[in-house]
Structures are given as C-alpha cells and as structure tokens.
mmCIF file of C-alpha atoms in Angstrom:
data_model
loop_
_atom_site.group_PDB
_atom_site.id
_atom_site.type_symbol
_atom_site.label_atom_id
_atom_site.label_comp_id
_atom_site.label_asym_id
_atom_site.label_seq_id
_atom_site.Cartn_x
_atom_site.Cartn_y
_atom_site.Cartn_z
ATOM 1 C CA MET A 269 -78.646 -24.607 -68.146
ATOM 2 C CA THR A 270 -78.221 -25.343 -71.824
ATOM 3 C CA ALA A 271 -78.069 -29.016 -72.644
ATOM 4 C CA VAL A 272 -74.734 -30.472 -73.813
ATOM 5 C CA ARG A 273 -75.094 -32.142 -77.229
ATOM 6 C CA GLY A 274 -74.185 -35.788 -77.605
ATOM 7 C CA GLU A 275 -74.493 -38.995 -75.648
ATOM 8 C CA ARG A 276 -71.205 -38.845 -73.767
ATOM 9 C CA LEU A 277 -68.002 -36.916 -73.386
ATOM 10 C CA PHE A 278 -64.658 -37.532 -71.719
ATOM 11 C CA LEU A 279 -62.749 -35.211 -69.390
ATOM 12 C CA VAL A 280 -59.039 -35.868 -68.995
ATOM 13 C CA ARG A 281 -57.129 -34.527 -66.019
ATOM 14 C CA HIS A 282 -53.587 -33.733 -67.201
ATOM 15 C CA ALA A 283 -50.624 -35.957 -66.387
ATOM 16 C CA MET A 284 -48.118 -34.911 -63.710
ATOM 17 C CA PRO A 285 -46.337 -31.686 -64.659
ATOM 18 C CA ALA A 286 -42.729 -30.751 -63.973
ATOM 19 C CA VAL A 287 -43.320 -28.718 -60.832
ATOM 20 C CA ASP A 288 -41.254 -25.537 -60.470
ATOM 21 C CA PRO A 289 -42.009 -23.315 -57.454
ATOM 22 C CA GLY A 290 -40.561 -20.330 -59.312
ATOM 23 C CA VAL A 291 -43.024 -20.635 -62.196
ATOM 24 C CA PRO A 292 -46.835 -20.111 -61.972
ATOM 25 C CA ALA A 293 -48.686 -23.454 -62.172
ATOM 26 C CA GLU A 294 -50.510 -22.346 -65.331
ATOM 27 C CA GLN A 295 -47.160 -22.323 -67.165
ATOM 28 C CA TRP A 296 -45.870 -25.746 -66.028
ATOM 29 C CA GLN A 297 -44.934 -28.183 -68.755
ATOM 30 C CA LEU A 298 -45.727 -31.893 -68.728
ATOM 31 C CA ALA A 299 -43.005 -33.922 -67.037
ATOM 32 C CA GLN A 300 -41.164 -36.062 -69.566
ATOM 33 C CA GLU A 301 -41.831 -39.292 -67.635
ATOM 34 C CA SER A 302 -45.567 -38.480 -67.615
ATOM 35 C CA ARG A 303 -45.941 -38.707 -71.357
ATOM 36 C CA VAL A 304 -46.241 -42.529 -71.268
ATOM 37 C CA ALA A 305 -48.985 -42.295 -68.600
ATOM 38 C CA ALA A 306 -50.831 -39.811 -70.823
ATOM 39 C CA ARG A 307 -50.547 -42.175 -73.839
ATOM 40 C CA LEU A 308 -52.145 -44.981 -71.801
ATOM 41 C CA ILE A 309 -55.300 -42.911 -71.504
ATOM 42 C CA ARG A 310 -55.601 -43.315 -75.268
ATOM 43 C CA LEU A 311 -56.838 -46.866 -74.636
ATOM 44 C CA HIS A 312 -60.072 -45.425 -73.215
ATOM 45 C CA VAL A 313 -60.888 -43.246 -76.238
ATOM 46 C CA GLN A 314 -62.408 -44.382 -79.520
ATOM 47 C CA HIS A 315 -60.488 -42.705 -82.357
ATOM 48 C CA PRO A 316 -61.006 -40.494 -84.211
ATOM 49 C CA ALA A 317 -62.347 -38.087 -81.623
ATOM 50 C CA TYR A 318 -62.745 -34.359 -81.261
ATOM 51 C CA TYR A 319 -59.890 -33.190 -78.960
ATOM 52 C CA VAL A 320 -59.882 -29.887 -77.133
ATOM 53 C CA ALA A 321 -57.639 -28.819 -74.271
ATOM 54 C CA SER A 322 -57.008 -26.048 -71.826
ATOM 55 C CA THR A 323 -54.401 -23.567 -73.050
ATOM 56 C CA GLU A 324 -52.200 -24.461 -70.103
ATOM 57 C CA PRO A 325 -49.186 -26.447 -71.395
ATOM 58 C CA LYS A 326 -49.548 -29.455 -69.066
ATOM 59 C CA ALA A 327 -53.137 -30.042 -70.252
ATOM 60 C CA ALA A 328 -52.521 -29.354 -73.935
ATOM 61 C CA GLN A 329 -49.455 -31.623 -73.929
ATOM 62 C CA THR A 330 -51.336 -34.406 -72.179
ATOM 63 C CA MET A 331 -54.103 -34.198 -74.743
ATOM 64 C CA GLN A 332 -51.615 -34.204 -77.656
ATOM 65 C CA GLU A 333 -50.061 -37.413 -76.271
ATOM 66 C CA ILE A 334 -53.576 -38.983 -76.278
ATOM 67 C CA ALA A 335 -54.545 -37.629 -79.678
ATOM 68 C CA GLY A 336 -51.334 -38.716 -81.405
ATOM 69 C CA ALA A 337 -51.277 -37.174 -84.877
ATOM 70 C CA GLN A 338 -54.819 -35.840 -84.602
ATOM 71 C CA ARG A 339 -55.379 -32.106 -84.094
ATOM 72 C CA VAL A 340 -55.965 -30.710 -80.616
ATOM 73 C CA VAL A 341 -57.934 -27.440 -80.344
ATOM 74 C CA THR A 342 -57.128 -25.265 -77.338
ATOM 75 C CA ASP A 343 -59.582 -23.104 -75.403
ATOM 76 C CA PRO A 344 -58.760 -20.708 -72.507
ATOM 77 C CA ASP A 345 -62.226 -21.341 -70.991
ATOM 78 C CA LEU A 346 -61.023 -24.850 -69.960
ATOM 79 C CA THR A 347 -58.170 -23.646 -67.777
ATOM 80 C CA GLU A 348 -57.854 -24.297 -64.101
ATOM 81 C CA VAL A 349 -59.384 -22.018 -61.457
ATOM 82 C CA HIS A 350 -57.578 -18.690 -61.616
ATOM 83 C CA ARG A 351 -55.766 -17.955 -58.366
ATOM 84 C CA PRO A 352 -52.719 -15.957 -57.235
ATOM 85 C CA HIS A 353 -49.281 -17.460 -57.784
ATOM 86 C CA VAL A 354 -48.348 -18.294 -54.210
ATOM 87 C CA TRP A 355 -46.225 -21.355 -53.462
ATOM 88 C CA LEU A 356 -48.018 -23.701 -51.064
ATOM 89 C CA THR A 357 -46.726 -26.849 -49.382
ATOM 90 C CA ASP A 358 -48.580 -30.052 -50.302
ATOM 91 C CA ASP A 359 -50.653 -29.865 -47.075
ATOM 92 C CA GLU A 360 -51.487 -26.180 -47.681
ATOM 93 C CA TYR A 361 -52.404 -26.907 -51.316
ATOM 94 C CA GLN A 362 -54.751 -29.740 -50.283
ATOM 95 C CA ALA A 363 -56.374 -27.602 -47.608
ATOM 96 C CA ALA A 364 -56.913 -24.693 -49.995
ATOM 97 C CA MET A 365 -58.430 -26.879 -52.692
ATOM 98 C CA LEU A 366 -60.757 -28.685 -50.233
ATOM 99 C CA ALA A 367 -61.873 -25.354 -48.768
ATOM 100 C CA TYR A 368 -62.586 -24.003 -52.230
ATOM 101 C CA LEU A 369 -64.615 -27.133 -53.194
ATOM 102 C CA SER A 370 -66.512 -26.712 -49.887
ATOM 103 C CA GLY A 371 -67.717 -23.316 -51.014
ATOM 104 C CA GLU A 372 -65.053 -20.895 -49.862
ATOM 105 C CA CYS A 373 -63.495 -18.408 -52.299
ATOM 106 C CA PRO A 374 -60.235 -16.929 -50.984
ATOM 107 C CA ASP A 375 -59.182 -13.407 -51.961
ATOM 108 C CA GLY A 376 -57.929 -13.270 -55.574
ATOM 109 C CA TRP A 377 -59.444 -16.631 -56.523
ATOM 110 C CA GLU A 378 -61.899 -16.962 -59.413
ATOM 111 C CA SER A 379 -65.496 -17.241 -58.217
ATOM 112 C CA HIS A 380 -67.280 -20.566 -58.462
ATOM 113 C CA ASP A 381 -69.979 -18.943 -60.624
ATOM 114 C CA ARG A 382 -67.393 -17.627 -63.082
ATOM 115 C CA VAL A 383 -65.669 -21.045 -63.335
ATOM 116 C CA ILE A 384 -68.987 -22.731 -64.036
ATOM 117 C CA GLU A 385 -70.009 -20.077 -66.563
ATOM 118 C CA ARG A 386 -66.838 -20.207 -68.679
ATOM 119 C CA PHE A 387 -66.327 -23.999 -68.415
ATOM 120 C CA ASP A 388 -69.947 -24.647 -69.310
ATOM 121 C CA ALA A 389 -69.809 -22.353 -72.326
ATOM 122 C CA ALA A 390 -66.700 -24.181 -73.590
ATOM 123 C CA VAL A 391 -68.189 -27.634 -73.127
ATOM 124 C CA ILE A 392 -71.432 -26.620 -74.898
ATOM 125 C CA ARG A 393 -69.472 -25.003 -77.739
ATOM 126 C CA HIS A 394 -67.103 -27.974 -78.284
ATOM 127 C CA ALA A 395 -69.824 -30.604 -77.832
ATOM 128 C CA ALA A 396 -71.699 -28.936 -80.718
ATOM 129 C CA ALA A 397 -68.552 -28.955 -82.900
ATOM 130 C CA ALA A 398 -67.872 -32.591 -82.018
ATOM 131 C CA ALA A 399 -71.476 -33.542 -82.890
ATOM 132 C CA GLU A 400 -71.205 -31.765 -86.226
ATOM 133 C CA HIS A 401 -68.165 -33.960 -87.056
ATOM 134 C CA GLY A 402 -69.808 -37.120 -85.671
ATOM 135 C CA ARG A 403 -67.077 -37.505 -83.084
ATOM 136 C CA THR A 404 -66.839 -38.064 -79.371
ATOM 137 C CA LEU A 405 -65.676 -34.996 -77.373
ATOM 138 C CA VAL A 406 -62.499 -35.454 -75.327
ATOM 139 C CA ILE A 407 -61.539 -32.494 -73.142
ATOM 140 C CA GLY A 408 -58.046 -32.092 -71.683
ATOM 141 C CA THR A 409 -58.237 -30.076 -68.512
ATOM 142 C CA HIS A 410 -57.397 -29.992 -64.825
ATOM 143 C CA GLY A 411 -58.893 -31.125 -61.523
ATOM 144 C CA LEU A 412 -60.518 -28.253 -59.672
ATOM 145 C CA ALA A 413 -62.342 -26.338 -62.451
ATOM 146 C CA PRO A 414 -63.940 -29.402 -64.008
ATOM 147 C CA THR A 415 -64.968 -30.677 -60.585
ATOM 148 C CA VAL A 416 -66.713 -27.392 -59.824
ATOM 149 C CA TRP A 417 -68.417 -27.524 -63.249
ATOM 150 C CA MET A 418 -69.451 -31.143 -62.932
ATOM 151 C CA ALA A 419 -70.875 -30.575 -59.446
ATOM 152 C CA SER A 420 -73.089 -27.836 -60.943
ATOM 153 C CA ARG A 421 -74.651 -30.336 -63.387
ATOM 154 C CA TYR A 422 -74.182 -33.920 -62.140
ATOM 155 C CA PRO A 423 -74.140 -35.755 -58.839
ATOM 156 C CA LEU A 424 -70.538 -36.582 -57.852
ATOM 157 C CA ASP A 425 -69.979 -39.669 -55.787
ATOM 158 C CA PRO A 426 -69.530 -39.429 -52.835
ATOM 159 C CA ASP A 427 -69.309 -35.585 -52.908
ATOM 160 C CA PRO A 428 -67.286 -32.970 -54.863
ATOM 161 C CA VAL A 429 -64.532 -32.740 -52.220
ATOM 162 C CA ARG A 430 -63.830 -36.491 -52.059
ATOM 163 C CA PHE A 431 -64.393 -36.845 -55.818
ATOM 164 C CA TRP A 432 -61.635 -34.279 -56.502
ATOM 165 C CA ALA A 433 -59.350 -35.811 -53.875
ATOM 166 C CA GLY A 434 -59.608 -39.180 -55.659
ATOM 167 C CA LEU A 435 -58.500 -37.856 -59.086
ATOM 168 C CA ARG A 436 -55.113 -38.990 -60.366
ATOM 169 C CA PHE A 437 -52.473 -37.609 -62.723
ATOM 170 C CA PRO A 438 -53.619 -38.380 -65.440
ATOM 171 C CA ASP A 439 -57.171 -39.496 -65.067
ATOM 172 C CA ILE A 440 -60.111 -39.940 -67.476
ATOM 173 C CA LEU A 441 -63.765 -39.422 -66.654
ATOM 174 C CA GLU A 442 -66.734 -40.409 -68.761
ATOM 175 C CA ILE A 443 -69.852 -38.282 -68.537
ATOM 176 C CA ASP A 444 -72.985 -40.037 -69.715
ATOM 177 C CA LEU A 445 -74.977 -37.059 -70.980
ATOM 178 C CA VAL A 446 -78.177 -39.055 -71.228
ATOM 179 C CA GLY A 447 -78.036 -40.735 -67.825
ATOM 180 C CA GLU A 448 -76.325 -37.715 -66.287
ATOM 181 C CA THR A 449 -73.662 -39.753 -64.551
ATOM 182 C CA VAL A 450 -69.929 -39.355 -64.113
ATOM 183 C CA SER A 451 -67.571 -42.332 -63.900
ATOM 184 C CA CYS A 452 -63.824 -42.712 -63.584
ATOM 185 C CA LEU A 453 -62.402 -44.996 -66.246
ATOM 186 C CA ALA A 454 -58.754 -45.267 -65.175
ATOM 187 C CA HIS A 455 -59.308 -46.727 -61.675
#
C-alpha cells in the first residue's frame, strides 16, 4: 500500500442524522440538535486544518460545523459502504453491520476490497493536499467504511467488530501515521 503523507490525521464519524425510513441513508441530513455535538469535536482539532468530507449530507454537514468558516472539500470516495436501501430495525442493522465487519458481503453490498481501494485512494490524495498546505487532514465520514479501511492498515483494538460497535455519533479518531496507531479522542 502507498504510504499516507503526514504525521497524523483525524477521522470524524458524522453526528446523528435525522433518520427517515422513507429516504435512503445516504441522503439523510444532520439532525438539528446534533449540530452542537458536532461543534464540540472542534475542540480536538488544531485550526486551520484541511477539511474533507463524504458527499453524504450528514457527513458534510458535520464537517462544516467543525470547520466553521473554513472550506470543506467533498469527495465521493469517502462515502459509507454502498448497500441496497432496505429499512432494517436497530437489531437487524447491528447484525448486518457486524456480519459485514466479520467478512461477509451480502448481495448488493459493496465489496470490502472496493471500499478499501476507494477510501485509501481518497485518504492518500487528501493527505498529499493537506501536506502541501502544511495543514492537518481532518476527514468527515461514517462508521463502517472507515473501519474497513483502517482494519486494512492498522491494528484496531480490540478488533474491527468491537471497534466499530464502540463508535459514537459524532466521534473523532486520531491516526498516528508514524506509530501506525488509532485512538479515540472523544471518549
């Protein structure tokens, strides 16, 4: 794998969206009450930074709350794992996500290899741009796709399944690119 430029980067899992069963998850907007929680993540980021987010509204809006007046670039390669729009109960959702992180790939879901390939390309591309500007890279994204990507590069404690299950809305992770470690900053 190509090395990611820089000493560290931050991944931000979006704040809680306004869930609407009639709308595909990739179109959900950030819940109004979640904007304050997103702004609190700002405390963990040294400004100015290089901000990039998934094109999904909930991630881009979370990142804009963190960035304030600074520009946020969007990139479709940072979106969540592509899967069919099927409404699942909370228990069904959890079971599907845990199965996917355990190596399964249900019909219609994006393959693990494809997620890693596109996510890795985006991180490498934006880390280079951040380095050129002398800024820290902050990526606004989701839970599943970045967990799959991180597990392909770094050890996740205790394992990818439990790591993903412990993520919050929002959450911020610091990746030490030199030490190759991932740590949660918000809890």
